[in-house]
Coordinates of N, CA and C in Angstrom, one line a residue:
M20 N -42.5 -73.7 2.8 CA -42.2 -72.8 3.9 C -42.4 -71.3 3.5
V21 N -42.0 -71.1 2.2 CA -42.0 -69.7 1.7 C -43.5 -69.3 1.6
R22 N -44.4 -70.1 1.2 CA -45.8 -69.8 1.0 C -46.4 -69.6 2.4
I23 N -46.0 -70.4 3.4 CA -46.6 -70.3 4.7 C -46.2 -68.9 5.3
G24 N -44.9 -68.5 5.1 CA -44.4 -67.3 5.6 C -45.2 -66.1 5.0
L25 N -45.4 -66.2 3.7 CA -46.1 -65.1 3.0 C -47.6 -65.1 3.5
L26 N -48.2 -66.2 3.7 CA -49.5 -66.3 4.3 C -49.6 -65.7 5.6
I27 N -48.7 -65.9 6.5 CA -48.6 -65.3 7.8 C -48.6 -63.8 7.7
I28 N -47.7 -63.3 6.9 CA -47.5 -61.9 6.7 C -48.8 -61.3 6.2
L29 N -49.4 -61.9 5.2 CA -50.7 -61.3 4.7 C -51.8 -61.4 5.7
T30 N -51.8 -62.4 6.5 CA -52.8 -62.5 7.6 C -52.6 -61.4 8.6
A31 N -51.4 -61.1 9.0 CA -51.1 -60.1 9.9 C -51.5 -58.7 9.3
F32 N -51.2 -58.5 8.0 CA -51.6 -57.3 7.4 C -53.1 -57.1 7.4
L33 N -53.8 -58.1 7.1 CA -55.3 -58.0 7.0 C -55.9 -57.7 8.4
L34 N -55.3 -58.4 9.5 CA -55.7 -58.1 10.8 C -55.4 -56.6 11.2
A35 N -54.2 -56.1 10.8 CA -53.9 -54.7 11.1 C -54.9 -53.8 10.4
V36 N -55.2 -54.1 9.1 CA -56.2 -53.2 8.4 C -57.6 -53.3 9.0
G37 N -57.9 -54.5 9.4 CA -59.3 -54.7 9.9 C -59.5 -54.3 11.3
V38 N -58.4 -54.3 12.2 CA -58.6 -54.0 13.6 C -57.9 -52.7 14.0
V39 N -56.7 -52.5 13.6 CA -55.9 -51.3 14.0 C -56.3 -50.1 13.2
L40 N -56.5 -50.2 11.9 CA -56.8 -49.0 11.1 C -58.1 -48.3 11.5
P41 N -59.2 -49.0 11.7 CA -60.5 -48.3 12.1 C -60.3 -47.6 13.5
A42 N -59.5 -48.0 14.3 CA -59.3 -47.3 15.6 C -58.4 -46.1 15.5
N43 N -57.7 -45.9 14.3 CA -56.9 -44.8 14.1 C -57.2 -43.9 12.9
L44 N -58.5 -43.8 12.7 CA -59.0 -43.0 11.6 C -59.2 -41.5 11.9
E45 N -58.8 -41.1 13.1 CA -59.0 -39.7 13.5 C -58.3 -38.7 12.6
T46 N -57.0 -38.9 12.2 CA -56.3 -38.1 11.3 C -55.6 -39.0 10.3
P47 N -55.4 -38.4 9.1 CA -54.7 -39.2 8.1 C -53.3 -39.7 8.5
S48 N -52.6 -38.9 9.3 CA -51.3 -39.3 9.6 C -51.3 -40.5 10.6
Q49 N -52.3 -40.6 11.5 CA -52.4 -41.7 12.3 C -52.8 -43.0 11.5
A50 N -53.7 -42.8 10.5 CA -54.1 -43.9 9.7 C -52.9 -44.4 8.9
I51 N -52.1 -43.5 8.3 CA -51.0 -44.0 7.6 C -50.0 -44.7 8.5
E52 N -49.7 -44.1 9.6 CA -48.8 -44.7 10.5 C -49.2 -46.0 11.0
S53 N -50.5 -46.3 11.2 CA -50.9 -47.6 11.7 C -50.8 -48.7 10.7
V54 N -50.8 -48.3 9.4 CA -50.8 -49.3 8.3 C -49.4 -49.4 7.7
L55 N -48.5 -48.4 7.9 CA -47.2 -48.4 7.3 C -46.3 -49.6 7.6
M56 N -46.2 -50.0 8.8 CA -45.3 -51.1 9.1 C -45.9 -52.4 8.6
P57 N -47.2 -52.7 8.8 CA -47.7 -54.0 8.2 C -47.6 -54.0 6.6
L58 N -47.7 -52.8 6.0 CA -47.6 -52.7 4.6 C -46.1 -53.0 4.1
T59 N -45.2 -52.5 4.9 CA -43.8 -52.7 4.7 C -43.5 -54.2 4.8
F60 N -44.1 -54.9 5.8 CA -43.8 -56.3 6.0 C -44.4 -57.1 4.8
V61 N -45.6 -56.7 4.3 CA -46.2 -57.3 3.1 C -45.3 -57.2 1.9
G62 N -44.8 -56.0 1.7 CA -43.8 -55.8 0.6 C -42.6 -56.6 0.7
L63 N -42.0 -56.7 1.9 CA -40.8 -57.5 2.1 C -41.1 -59.0 1.9
G64 N -42.3 -59.4 2.5 CA -42.7 -60.8 2.3 C -42.9 -61.2 0.9
T65 N -43.5 -60.3 0.1 CA -43.7 -60.6 -1.3 C -42.4 -60.7 -2.1
I66 N -41.4 -59.8 -1.7 CA -40.1 -59.9 -2.3 C -39.4 -61.2 -2.0
L67 N -39.5 -61.5 -0.7 CA -38.8 -62.8 -0.3 C -39.5 -64.0 -0.9
Y68 N -40.8 -63.9 -1.1 CA -41.6 -65.0 -1.8 C -41.1 -65.2 -3.2
G69 N -40.9 -64.0 -3.9 CA -40.4 -64.1 -5.2 C -39.0 -64.6 -5.3
I70 N -38.1 -64.2 -4.4 CA -36.8 -64.8 -4.3 C -36.8 -66.3 -4.0
G71 N -37.6 -66.7 -3.1 CA -37.7 -68.1 -2.8 C -38.2 -68.9 -3.9
M72 N -39.2 -68.5 -4.6 CA -39.6 -69.2 -5.8 C -38.6 -69.2 -6.9
H73 N -37.9 -68.1 -7.1 CA -36.8 -68.1 -8.1 C -35.7 -69.1 -7.8
L74 N -35.3 -69.1 -6.5 CA -34.3 -70.1 -6.1 C -34.7 -71.5 -6.2
H75 N -36.0 -71.7 -5.9 CA -36.5 -73.1 -6.0 C -36.5 -73.6 -7.5
L76 N -36.9 -72.7 -8.4 CA -37.0 -73.1 -9.8 C -35.5 -73.2 -10.3
M77 N -34.6 -72.4 -9.9 CA -33.2 -72.6 -10.3 C -32.7 -73.9 -9.8
H78 N -33.0 -74.3 -8.6 CA -32.6 -75.6 -8.0 C -33.1 -76.7 -8.8
L79 N -34.4 -76.7 -9.2 CA -35.0 -77.7 -10.0 C -34.4 -77.8 -11.3
N80 N -34.1 -76.7 -11.9 CA -33.4 -76.7 -13.2 C -32.0 -77.3 -13.1
L81 N -31.3 -77.0 -12.1 CA -29.9 -77.5 -11.9 C -30.0 -79.0 -11.7
V82 N -30.9 -79.5 -10.9 CA -31.1 -80.9 -10.7 C -31.4 -81.6 -12.0
R83 N -32.2 -81.0 -12.8 CA -32.6 -81.7 -14.1 C -31.4 -81.7 -15.0
Q84 N -30.6 -80.7 -14.9 CA -29.4 -80.6 -15.8 C -28.3 -81.6 -15.4
L85 N -28.3 -81.9 -14.1 CA -27.2 -82.8 -13.5 C -27.6 -84.3 -13.7
Q86 N -28.9 -84.6 -13.9 CA -29.3 -86.0 -14.1 C -28.7 -86.5 -15.4
P87 N -28.1 -87.7 -15.3 CA -27.6 -88.2 -16.6 C -28.7 -88.6 -17.5
E88 N -28.6 -88.2 -18.8 CA -29.5 -88.6 -19.8 C -29.2 -89.9 -20.4
P89 N -30.2 -90.8 -20.7 CA -29.8 -92.0 -21.3 C -29.2 -91.8 -22.7
S90 N -28.3 -92.6 -23.1 CA -27.6 -92.5 -24.4 C -28.6 -92.9 -25.5
D91 N -28.2 -92.6 -26.7 CA -29.1 -93.0 -27.8 C -29.2 -94.5 -28.0
D92 N -28.1 -95.3 -27.6 CA -28.2 -96.7 -27.7 C -29.2 -97.3 -26.7
Q93 N -29.3 -96.7 -25.5 CA -30.2 -97.2 -24.5 C -31.7 -96.8 -24.8
R94 N -31.8 -95.7 -25.5 CA -33.2 -95.3 -25.9 C -33.7 -96.2 -27.0
S95 N -32.9 -96.6 -28.0 CA -33.3 -97.4 -29.1 C -33.3 -98.9 -28.8
A96 N -32.7 -99.3 -27.8 CA -32.6 -100.8 -27.5 C -34.0 -101.4 -27.3
P97 N -34.9 -100.8 -26.5 CA -36.2 -101.5 -26.3 C -37.0 -101.6 -27.6
N98 N -36.8 -100.7 -28.6 CA -37.5 -100.6 -29.8 C -37.0 -101.5 -30.9
S99 N -35.7 -101.9 -30.8 CA -35.1 -102.7 -31.8 C -35.5 -104.1 -31.7
D100 N -35.7 -104.7 -32.9 CA -36.1 -106.1 -32.9 C -35.0 -107.0 -33.5
D101 N -33.8 -106.7 -33.2 CA -32.6 -107.4 -33.8 C -32.5 -108.8 -33.1

C-alpha cells in the first residue's frame, strides 16, 4: 500500500509538471507556485514511504525474534545415528 501511495503521488507530480507548468511559464513566480504544492506532496510522500518501509522492516525483525528457535537437541536429532 505504501508503494502504491508513493506511485500515485509521483504520477500526480509528473502530471502537474507536464500539464500545469507549461501553462504557467509566463513569470518565474507563477512557475514556482504551480509546482510548489505537487513538489511538497512528493516530499511528504517520500518521507512517508521511508517511514512505512522502516516500520515494515522493524515488524519483520520483531516477528523473527519472537519465533521460537529449535533447541540444540532438536537440531542434532536428525543427524545422530544412535
